[in-house]
Short mmCIF file of C-alpha atoms in Angstrom, two decimals:
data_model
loop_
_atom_site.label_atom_id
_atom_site.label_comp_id
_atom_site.label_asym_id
_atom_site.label_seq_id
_atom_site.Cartn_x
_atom_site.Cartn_y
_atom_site.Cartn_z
CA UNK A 25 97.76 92.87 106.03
CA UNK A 26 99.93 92.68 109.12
CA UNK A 27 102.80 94.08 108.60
CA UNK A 28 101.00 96.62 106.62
CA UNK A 29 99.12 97.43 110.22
CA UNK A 30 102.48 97.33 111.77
CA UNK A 31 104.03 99.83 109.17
CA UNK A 32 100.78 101.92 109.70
CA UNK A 33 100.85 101.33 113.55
CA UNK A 34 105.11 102.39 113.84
CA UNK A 35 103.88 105.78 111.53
CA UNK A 36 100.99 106.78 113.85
CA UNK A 37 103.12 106.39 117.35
CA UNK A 38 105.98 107.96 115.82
CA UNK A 39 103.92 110.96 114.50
CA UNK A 40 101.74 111.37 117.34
CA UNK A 41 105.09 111.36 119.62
CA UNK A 42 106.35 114.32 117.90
CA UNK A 43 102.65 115.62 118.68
CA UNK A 44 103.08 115.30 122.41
CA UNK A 45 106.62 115.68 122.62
CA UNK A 46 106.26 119.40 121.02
CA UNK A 47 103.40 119.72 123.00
CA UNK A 48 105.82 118.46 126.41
CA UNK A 49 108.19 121.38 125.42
CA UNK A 50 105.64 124.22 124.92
CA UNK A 51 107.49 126.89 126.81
CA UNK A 52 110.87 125.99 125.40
CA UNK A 53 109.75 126.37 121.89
CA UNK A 54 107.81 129.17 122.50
CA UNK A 55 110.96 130.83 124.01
CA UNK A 56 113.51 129.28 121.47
CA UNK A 57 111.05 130.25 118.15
CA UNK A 58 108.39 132.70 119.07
CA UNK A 59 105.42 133.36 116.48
CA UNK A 60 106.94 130.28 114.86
CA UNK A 61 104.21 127.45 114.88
CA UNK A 62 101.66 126.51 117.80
CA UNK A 63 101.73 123.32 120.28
CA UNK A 64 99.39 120.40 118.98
CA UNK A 65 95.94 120.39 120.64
CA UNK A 66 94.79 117.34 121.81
CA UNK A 67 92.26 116.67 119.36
CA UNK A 68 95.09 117.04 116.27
CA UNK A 69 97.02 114.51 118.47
CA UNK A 70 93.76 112.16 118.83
CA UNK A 71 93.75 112.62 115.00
CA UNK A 72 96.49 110.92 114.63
CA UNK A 73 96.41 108.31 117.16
CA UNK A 74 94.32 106.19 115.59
CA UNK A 75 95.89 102.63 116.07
CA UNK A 76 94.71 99.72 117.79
CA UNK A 77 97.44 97.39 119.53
CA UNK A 78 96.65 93.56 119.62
CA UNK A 79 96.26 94.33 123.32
CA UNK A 80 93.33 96.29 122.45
CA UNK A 81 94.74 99.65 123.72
CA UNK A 82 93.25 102.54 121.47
CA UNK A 83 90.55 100.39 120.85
CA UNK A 84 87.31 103.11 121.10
CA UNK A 85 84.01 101.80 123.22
CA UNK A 86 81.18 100.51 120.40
CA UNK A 87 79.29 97.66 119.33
CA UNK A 88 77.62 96.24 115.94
CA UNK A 89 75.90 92.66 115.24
CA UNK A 90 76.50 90.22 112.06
CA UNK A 91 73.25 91.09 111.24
CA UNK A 92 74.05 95.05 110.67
CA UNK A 93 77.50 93.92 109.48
CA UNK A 94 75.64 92.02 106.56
CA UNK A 95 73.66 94.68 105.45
CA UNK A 96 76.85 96.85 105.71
CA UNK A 97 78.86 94.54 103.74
CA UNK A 98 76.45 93.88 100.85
CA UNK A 99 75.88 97.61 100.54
CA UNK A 100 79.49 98.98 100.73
CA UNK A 101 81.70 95.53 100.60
CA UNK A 102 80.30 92.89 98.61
CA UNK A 103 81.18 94.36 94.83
CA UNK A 104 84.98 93.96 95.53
CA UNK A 105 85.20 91.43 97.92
CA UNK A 106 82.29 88.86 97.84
CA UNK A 107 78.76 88.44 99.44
CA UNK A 108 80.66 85.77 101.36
CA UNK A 109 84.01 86.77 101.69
CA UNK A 110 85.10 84.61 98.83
CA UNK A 111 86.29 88.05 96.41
CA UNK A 112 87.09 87.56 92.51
CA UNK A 113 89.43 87.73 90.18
CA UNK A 114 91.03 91.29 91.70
CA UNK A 115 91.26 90.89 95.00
CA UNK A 116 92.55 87.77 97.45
CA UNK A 117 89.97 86.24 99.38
CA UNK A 118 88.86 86.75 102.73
CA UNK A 119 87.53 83.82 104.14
CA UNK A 120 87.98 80.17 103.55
CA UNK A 121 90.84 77.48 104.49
CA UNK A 122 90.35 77.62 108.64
CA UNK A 123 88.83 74.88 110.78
CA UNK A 124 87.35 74.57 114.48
CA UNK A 125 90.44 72.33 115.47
CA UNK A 126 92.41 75.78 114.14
CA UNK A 127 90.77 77.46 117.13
CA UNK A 128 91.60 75.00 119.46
CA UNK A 129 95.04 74.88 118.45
CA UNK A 130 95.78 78.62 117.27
CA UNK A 131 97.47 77.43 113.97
CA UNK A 132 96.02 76.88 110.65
CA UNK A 133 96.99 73.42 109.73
CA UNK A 134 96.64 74.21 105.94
CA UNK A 135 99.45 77.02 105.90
CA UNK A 136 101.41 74.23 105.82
CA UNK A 137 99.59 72.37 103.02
CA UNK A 138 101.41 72.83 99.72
CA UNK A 139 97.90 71.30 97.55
CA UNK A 140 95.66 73.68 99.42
CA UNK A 141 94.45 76.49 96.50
CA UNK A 142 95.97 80.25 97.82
CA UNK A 143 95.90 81.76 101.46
CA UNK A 144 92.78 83.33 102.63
CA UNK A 145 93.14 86.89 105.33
CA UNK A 146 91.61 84.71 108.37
CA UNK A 147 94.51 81.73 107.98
CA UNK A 148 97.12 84.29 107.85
CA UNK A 149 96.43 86.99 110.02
CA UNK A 150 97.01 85.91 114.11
CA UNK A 151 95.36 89.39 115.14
CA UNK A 152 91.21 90.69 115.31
CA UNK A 153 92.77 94.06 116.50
CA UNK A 154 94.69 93.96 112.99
CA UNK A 155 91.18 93.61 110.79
CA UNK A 156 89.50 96.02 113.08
CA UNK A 157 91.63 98.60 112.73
CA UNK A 158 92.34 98.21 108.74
CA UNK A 159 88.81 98.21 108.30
CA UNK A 160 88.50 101.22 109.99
CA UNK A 161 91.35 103.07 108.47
CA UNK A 162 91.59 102.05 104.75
CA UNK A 163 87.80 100.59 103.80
CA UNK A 164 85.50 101.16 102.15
CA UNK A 165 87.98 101.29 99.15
CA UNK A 166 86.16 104.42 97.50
CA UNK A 167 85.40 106.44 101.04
CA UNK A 168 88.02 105.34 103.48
CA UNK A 169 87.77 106.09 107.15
CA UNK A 170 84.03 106.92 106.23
CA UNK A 171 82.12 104.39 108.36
CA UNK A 172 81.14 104.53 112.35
CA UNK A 173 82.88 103.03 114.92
CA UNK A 174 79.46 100.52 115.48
CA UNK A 175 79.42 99.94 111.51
CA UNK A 176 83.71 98.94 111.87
CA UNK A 177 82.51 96.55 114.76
CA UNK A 178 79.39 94.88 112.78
CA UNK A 179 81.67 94.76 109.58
CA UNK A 180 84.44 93.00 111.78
CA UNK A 181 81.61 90.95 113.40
CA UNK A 182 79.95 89.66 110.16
CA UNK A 183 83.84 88.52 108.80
CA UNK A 184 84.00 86.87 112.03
CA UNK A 185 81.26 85.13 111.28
CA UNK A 186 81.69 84.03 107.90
CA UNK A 187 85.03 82.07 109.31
CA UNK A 188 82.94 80.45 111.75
CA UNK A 189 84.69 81.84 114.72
CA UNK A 190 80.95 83.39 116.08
CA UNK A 191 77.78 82.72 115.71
CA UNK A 192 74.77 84.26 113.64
CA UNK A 193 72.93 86.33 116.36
CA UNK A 194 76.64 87.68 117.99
CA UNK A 195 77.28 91.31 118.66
CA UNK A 196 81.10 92.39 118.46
CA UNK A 197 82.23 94.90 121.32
CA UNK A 198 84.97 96.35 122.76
CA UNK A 199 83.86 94.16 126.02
CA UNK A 200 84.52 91.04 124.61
CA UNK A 201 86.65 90.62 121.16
CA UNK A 202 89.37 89.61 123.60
CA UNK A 203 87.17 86.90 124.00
CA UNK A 204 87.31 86.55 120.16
CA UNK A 205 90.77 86.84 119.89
CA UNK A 206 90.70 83.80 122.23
CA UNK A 207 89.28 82.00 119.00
CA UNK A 208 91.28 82.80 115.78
CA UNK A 209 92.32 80.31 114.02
CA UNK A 210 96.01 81.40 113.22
CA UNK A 211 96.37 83.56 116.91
CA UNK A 212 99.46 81.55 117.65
CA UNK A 213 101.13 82.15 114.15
CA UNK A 214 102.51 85.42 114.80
CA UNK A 215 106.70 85.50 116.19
CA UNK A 216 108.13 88.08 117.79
CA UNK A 217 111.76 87.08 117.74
CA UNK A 218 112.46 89.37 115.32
CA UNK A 219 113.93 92.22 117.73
CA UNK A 220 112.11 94.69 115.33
CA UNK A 221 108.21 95.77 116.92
CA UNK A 222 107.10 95.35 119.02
CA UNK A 223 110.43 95.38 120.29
CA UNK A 224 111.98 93.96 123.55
CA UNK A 225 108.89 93.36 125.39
CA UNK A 226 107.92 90.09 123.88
CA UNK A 227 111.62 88.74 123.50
CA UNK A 228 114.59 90.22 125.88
CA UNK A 229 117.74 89.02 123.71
CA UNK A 230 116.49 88.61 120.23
CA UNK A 231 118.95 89.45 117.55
CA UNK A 232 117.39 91.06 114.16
CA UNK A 233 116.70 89.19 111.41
CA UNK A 234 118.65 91.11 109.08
CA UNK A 235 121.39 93.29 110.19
CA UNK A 236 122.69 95.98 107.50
CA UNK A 237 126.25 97.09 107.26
CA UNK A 238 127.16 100.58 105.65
CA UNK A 239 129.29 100.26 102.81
CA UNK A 240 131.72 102.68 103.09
CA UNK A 241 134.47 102.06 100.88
CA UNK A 242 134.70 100.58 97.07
CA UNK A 243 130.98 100.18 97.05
CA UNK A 244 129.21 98.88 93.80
CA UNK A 245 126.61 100.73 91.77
CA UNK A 246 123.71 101.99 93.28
CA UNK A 247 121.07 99.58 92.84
CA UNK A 248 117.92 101.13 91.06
CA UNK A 249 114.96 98.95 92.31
CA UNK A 250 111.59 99.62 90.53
CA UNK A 251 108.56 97.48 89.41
CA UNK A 252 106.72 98.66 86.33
CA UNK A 253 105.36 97.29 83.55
CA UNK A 254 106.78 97.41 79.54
CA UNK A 255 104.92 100.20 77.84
CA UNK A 256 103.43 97.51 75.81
CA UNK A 257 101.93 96.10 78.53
CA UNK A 258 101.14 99.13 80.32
CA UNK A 259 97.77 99.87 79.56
CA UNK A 260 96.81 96.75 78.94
CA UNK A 261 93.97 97.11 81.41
CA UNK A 262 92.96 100.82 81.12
CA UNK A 263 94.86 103.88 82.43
CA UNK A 264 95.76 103.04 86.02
CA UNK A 265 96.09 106.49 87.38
CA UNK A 266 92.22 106.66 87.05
CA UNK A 267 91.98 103.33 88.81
CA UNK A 268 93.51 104.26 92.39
CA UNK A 269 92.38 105.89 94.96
CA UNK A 270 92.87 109.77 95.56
CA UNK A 271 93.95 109.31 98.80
CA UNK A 272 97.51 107.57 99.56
CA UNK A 273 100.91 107.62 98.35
CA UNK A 274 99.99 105.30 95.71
CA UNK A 275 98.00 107.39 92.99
CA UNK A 276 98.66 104.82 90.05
CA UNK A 277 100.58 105.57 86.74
CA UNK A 278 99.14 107.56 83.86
CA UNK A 279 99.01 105.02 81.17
CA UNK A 280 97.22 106.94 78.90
CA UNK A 281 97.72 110.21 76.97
CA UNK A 282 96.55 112.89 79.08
CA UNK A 283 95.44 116.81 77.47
CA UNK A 284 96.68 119.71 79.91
CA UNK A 285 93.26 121.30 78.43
CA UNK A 286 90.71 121.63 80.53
CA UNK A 287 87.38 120.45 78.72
CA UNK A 288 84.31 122.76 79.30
CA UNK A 289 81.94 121.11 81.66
CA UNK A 290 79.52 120.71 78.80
CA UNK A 291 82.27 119.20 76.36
CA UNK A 292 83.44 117.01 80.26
CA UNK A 293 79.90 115.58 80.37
CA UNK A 294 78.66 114.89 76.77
CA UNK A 295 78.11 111.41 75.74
CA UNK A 296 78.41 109.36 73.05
CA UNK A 297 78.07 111.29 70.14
CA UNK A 298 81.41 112.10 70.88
CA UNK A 299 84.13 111.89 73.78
CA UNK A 300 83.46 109.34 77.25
CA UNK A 301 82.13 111.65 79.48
CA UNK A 302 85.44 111.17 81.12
CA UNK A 303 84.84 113.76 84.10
CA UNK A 304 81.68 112.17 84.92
CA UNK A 305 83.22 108.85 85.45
CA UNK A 306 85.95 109.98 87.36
CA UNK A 307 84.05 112.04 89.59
CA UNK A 308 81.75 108.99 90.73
CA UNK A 309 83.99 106.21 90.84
CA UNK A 310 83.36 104.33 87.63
CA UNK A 311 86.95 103.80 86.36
CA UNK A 312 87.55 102.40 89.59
CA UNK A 313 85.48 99.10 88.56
CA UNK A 314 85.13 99.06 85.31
CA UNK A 315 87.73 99.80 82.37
CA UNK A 316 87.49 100.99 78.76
CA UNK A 317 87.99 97.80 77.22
CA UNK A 318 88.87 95.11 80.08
CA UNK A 319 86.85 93.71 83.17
CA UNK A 320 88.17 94.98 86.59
CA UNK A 321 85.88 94.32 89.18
CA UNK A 322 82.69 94.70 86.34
CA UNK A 323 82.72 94.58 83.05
CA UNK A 324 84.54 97.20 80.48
CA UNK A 325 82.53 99.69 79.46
CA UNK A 326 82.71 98.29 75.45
CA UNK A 327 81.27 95.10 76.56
CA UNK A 328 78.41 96.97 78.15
CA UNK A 329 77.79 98.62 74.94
CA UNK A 330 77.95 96.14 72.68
CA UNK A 331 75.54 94.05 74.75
CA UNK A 332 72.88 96.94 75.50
CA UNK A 333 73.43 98.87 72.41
CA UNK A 334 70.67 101.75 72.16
CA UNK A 335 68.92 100.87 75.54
CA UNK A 336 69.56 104.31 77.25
CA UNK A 337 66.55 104.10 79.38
CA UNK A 338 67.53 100.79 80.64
CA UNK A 339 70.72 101.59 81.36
CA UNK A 340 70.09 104.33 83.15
CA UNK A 341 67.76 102.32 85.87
CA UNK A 342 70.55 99.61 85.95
CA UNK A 343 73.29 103.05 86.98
CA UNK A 344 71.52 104.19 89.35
CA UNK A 345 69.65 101.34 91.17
CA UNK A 346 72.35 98.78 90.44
CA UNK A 347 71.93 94.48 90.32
CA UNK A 348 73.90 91.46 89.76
CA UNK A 349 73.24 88.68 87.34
CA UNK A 350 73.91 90.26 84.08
CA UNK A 351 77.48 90.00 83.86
CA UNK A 352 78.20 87.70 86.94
CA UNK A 353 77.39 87.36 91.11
CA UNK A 354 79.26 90.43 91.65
CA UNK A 355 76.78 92.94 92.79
CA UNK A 356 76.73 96.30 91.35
CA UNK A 357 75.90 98.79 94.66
CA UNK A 358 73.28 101.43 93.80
CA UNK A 359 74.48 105.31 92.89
CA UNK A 360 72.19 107.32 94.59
CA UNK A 361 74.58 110.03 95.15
CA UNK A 362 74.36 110.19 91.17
CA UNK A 363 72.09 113.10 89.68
CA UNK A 364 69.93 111.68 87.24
CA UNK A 365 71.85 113.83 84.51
CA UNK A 366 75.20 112.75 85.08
CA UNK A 367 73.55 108.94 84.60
CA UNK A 368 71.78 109.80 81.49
CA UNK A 369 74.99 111.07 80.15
CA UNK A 370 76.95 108.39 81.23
CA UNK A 371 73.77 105.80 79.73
CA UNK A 372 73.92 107.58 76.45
CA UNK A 373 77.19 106.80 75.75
CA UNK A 374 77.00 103.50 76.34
CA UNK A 375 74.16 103.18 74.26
CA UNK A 376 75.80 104.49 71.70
CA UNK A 377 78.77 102.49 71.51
CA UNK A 378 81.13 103.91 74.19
CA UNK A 379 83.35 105.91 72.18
CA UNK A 380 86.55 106.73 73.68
#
């Protein structure tokens, strides 16, 4: 998640300099091009400049408690990543691995324990800035950049305390998380001797780490780097493209046969009797958790059927009101941005086998 903040962080300054730097040289493009473009308003640069730097600059004013983070998480958090941090079988864990003598010191002692079971995010990363400002640009995974600045504090707050860095009744602000940041475990894990960002600030006369040379002459075959999966394999787990997010360069591969026909809405939202009510699911998330056949984050939708075959009614309260303890502790949220129509559609077809 670091460097992935870093990447982000390099993109955002480097757009939102060519912001202000066209904005800089107003009259000289206005002179050079005129009725060619306009100069970036503050606000589209603000846009942009999102970031927040480990030294807290860009951080915006706000607060949130554990407690609101809690309610926050369970709501909006929980069904992909835990009640407690702790995730499943999709994603890594959260929390988990850290002690108080890894505060004191700034290094997570079991990093360098080869029997200790994976790496949780709070014994890698060295930053709070860095899970602030993820959390605020990429979750939740279905809405991104869709909570509050006080919600992105409580969030960060309850994560906090999971790892046992704060305590129960603590409210996270921008007046003291350098105060936090004072406390995580792996804070002195980070190098910068790497001559690459932050740059020469942190270390005068560091060399890169890797240092490319051009080939110019008698130069091999271009090397074709990909990572995909054989087409046996490929939809192994249910067509990926409808299992990414909209947003982002990574939309997922279509692993399935796709129609150019458009269905009519009624033939898009019809249930069992014949086709999934494909548009319906897409539209609301569904795919995102659950696949035809395999478990995701729930269960596929044939196990659902096969277990509550004919029980329409009941499967409609379980849609829309959600629960956990039927197939697991993974919560299901509650849909209540789902009409009651769309869920009866969706309810009929699994009671009647999920036909697909």
């Amino acid at each position: 998640m670091s460097s992935l903040h870093n990447h982000k962080k390099a993109l955002a300054l480097a757009l939102s300099g060519l912001l202000m730097a066209g904005a800089a040289s107003a009259q000289g493009g206005a002179e050079k091009f005129p009725g060619v473009g306009r100069n970036a308003t503050p606000k589209e640069v603000q846009a942009w400049d999102i970031d927040v730097r480990p030294d807290f600059k860009g951080l915006p004013k706000g607060s949130g408690s554990v407690e609101k983070g809690m309610d926050i998480w369970e709501g909006k958090c929980a069904s992909c990543h835990g009640v407690f941090g702790e995730s499943n079988e999709v994603f890594s864990p959260l929390i988990g691995g850290t002690t108080k003598e890894d505060q004191k010191s700034g290094h997570v002692a079991r990093l360098k324990d080869a029997a200790f079971p994976g790496r949780t995010t709070f014994m890698k990363v060295a930053t709070v800035s860095t899970v602030w400002d993820y959390i605020n640009r990429a979750m939740p995974w279905n809405a991104p950049k869709t909570l509050s600045t006080d919600e992105v504090y409580a969030v960060t707050a309850y994560l906090l305390n999971l790892a046992d860095i704060v305590p129960q009744d603590f409210t996270l602000s921008d007046k003291n998380i350098a105060e936090v940041q004072a406390k995580m475990p792996n804070r002195n894990g980070m190098t910068t001797a790497h001559a690459m960002w932050p740059g020469p600030e942190f270390a005068k006369n560091a060399k890169p780490d890797v240092k490319a040379v051009a080939c110019m002459t008698n130069c091999g075959p271009e090397p074709k780097v990909r990572s995909q999966l054989p087409d046996h394999a490929s939809n192994n787990h249910g067509n990926l493209a409808d299992q990414n997010r909209l947003i982002g360069a990574q939309h997922g591969v279509q692993t399935e046969p796709k129609s150019d026909a458009k269905p009519a809405p009624a033939a898009a939202a019809k249930s069992a009797a014949g086709a999934a009510p494909t548009a319906i699911l897409d539209k609301n998330g569904c795919v995102a958790c659950h696949g035809m056949e395999q478990k995701i984050v729930g269960p596929g939708f044939s196990e659902i059927a096969k277990k509550h075959a004919g029980q329409t009614d009941y499967l409609v309260g379980k849609i829309k009101g959600g629960g956990t303890g039927v197939w697991g502790n993974i919560p299901m949220p509650p849909q209540p941005n789902l009409s009651d129509d769309d869920a009866k559609s969706i309810a009929q077809w699994l009671a009647n086998g999920a036909k697909h």
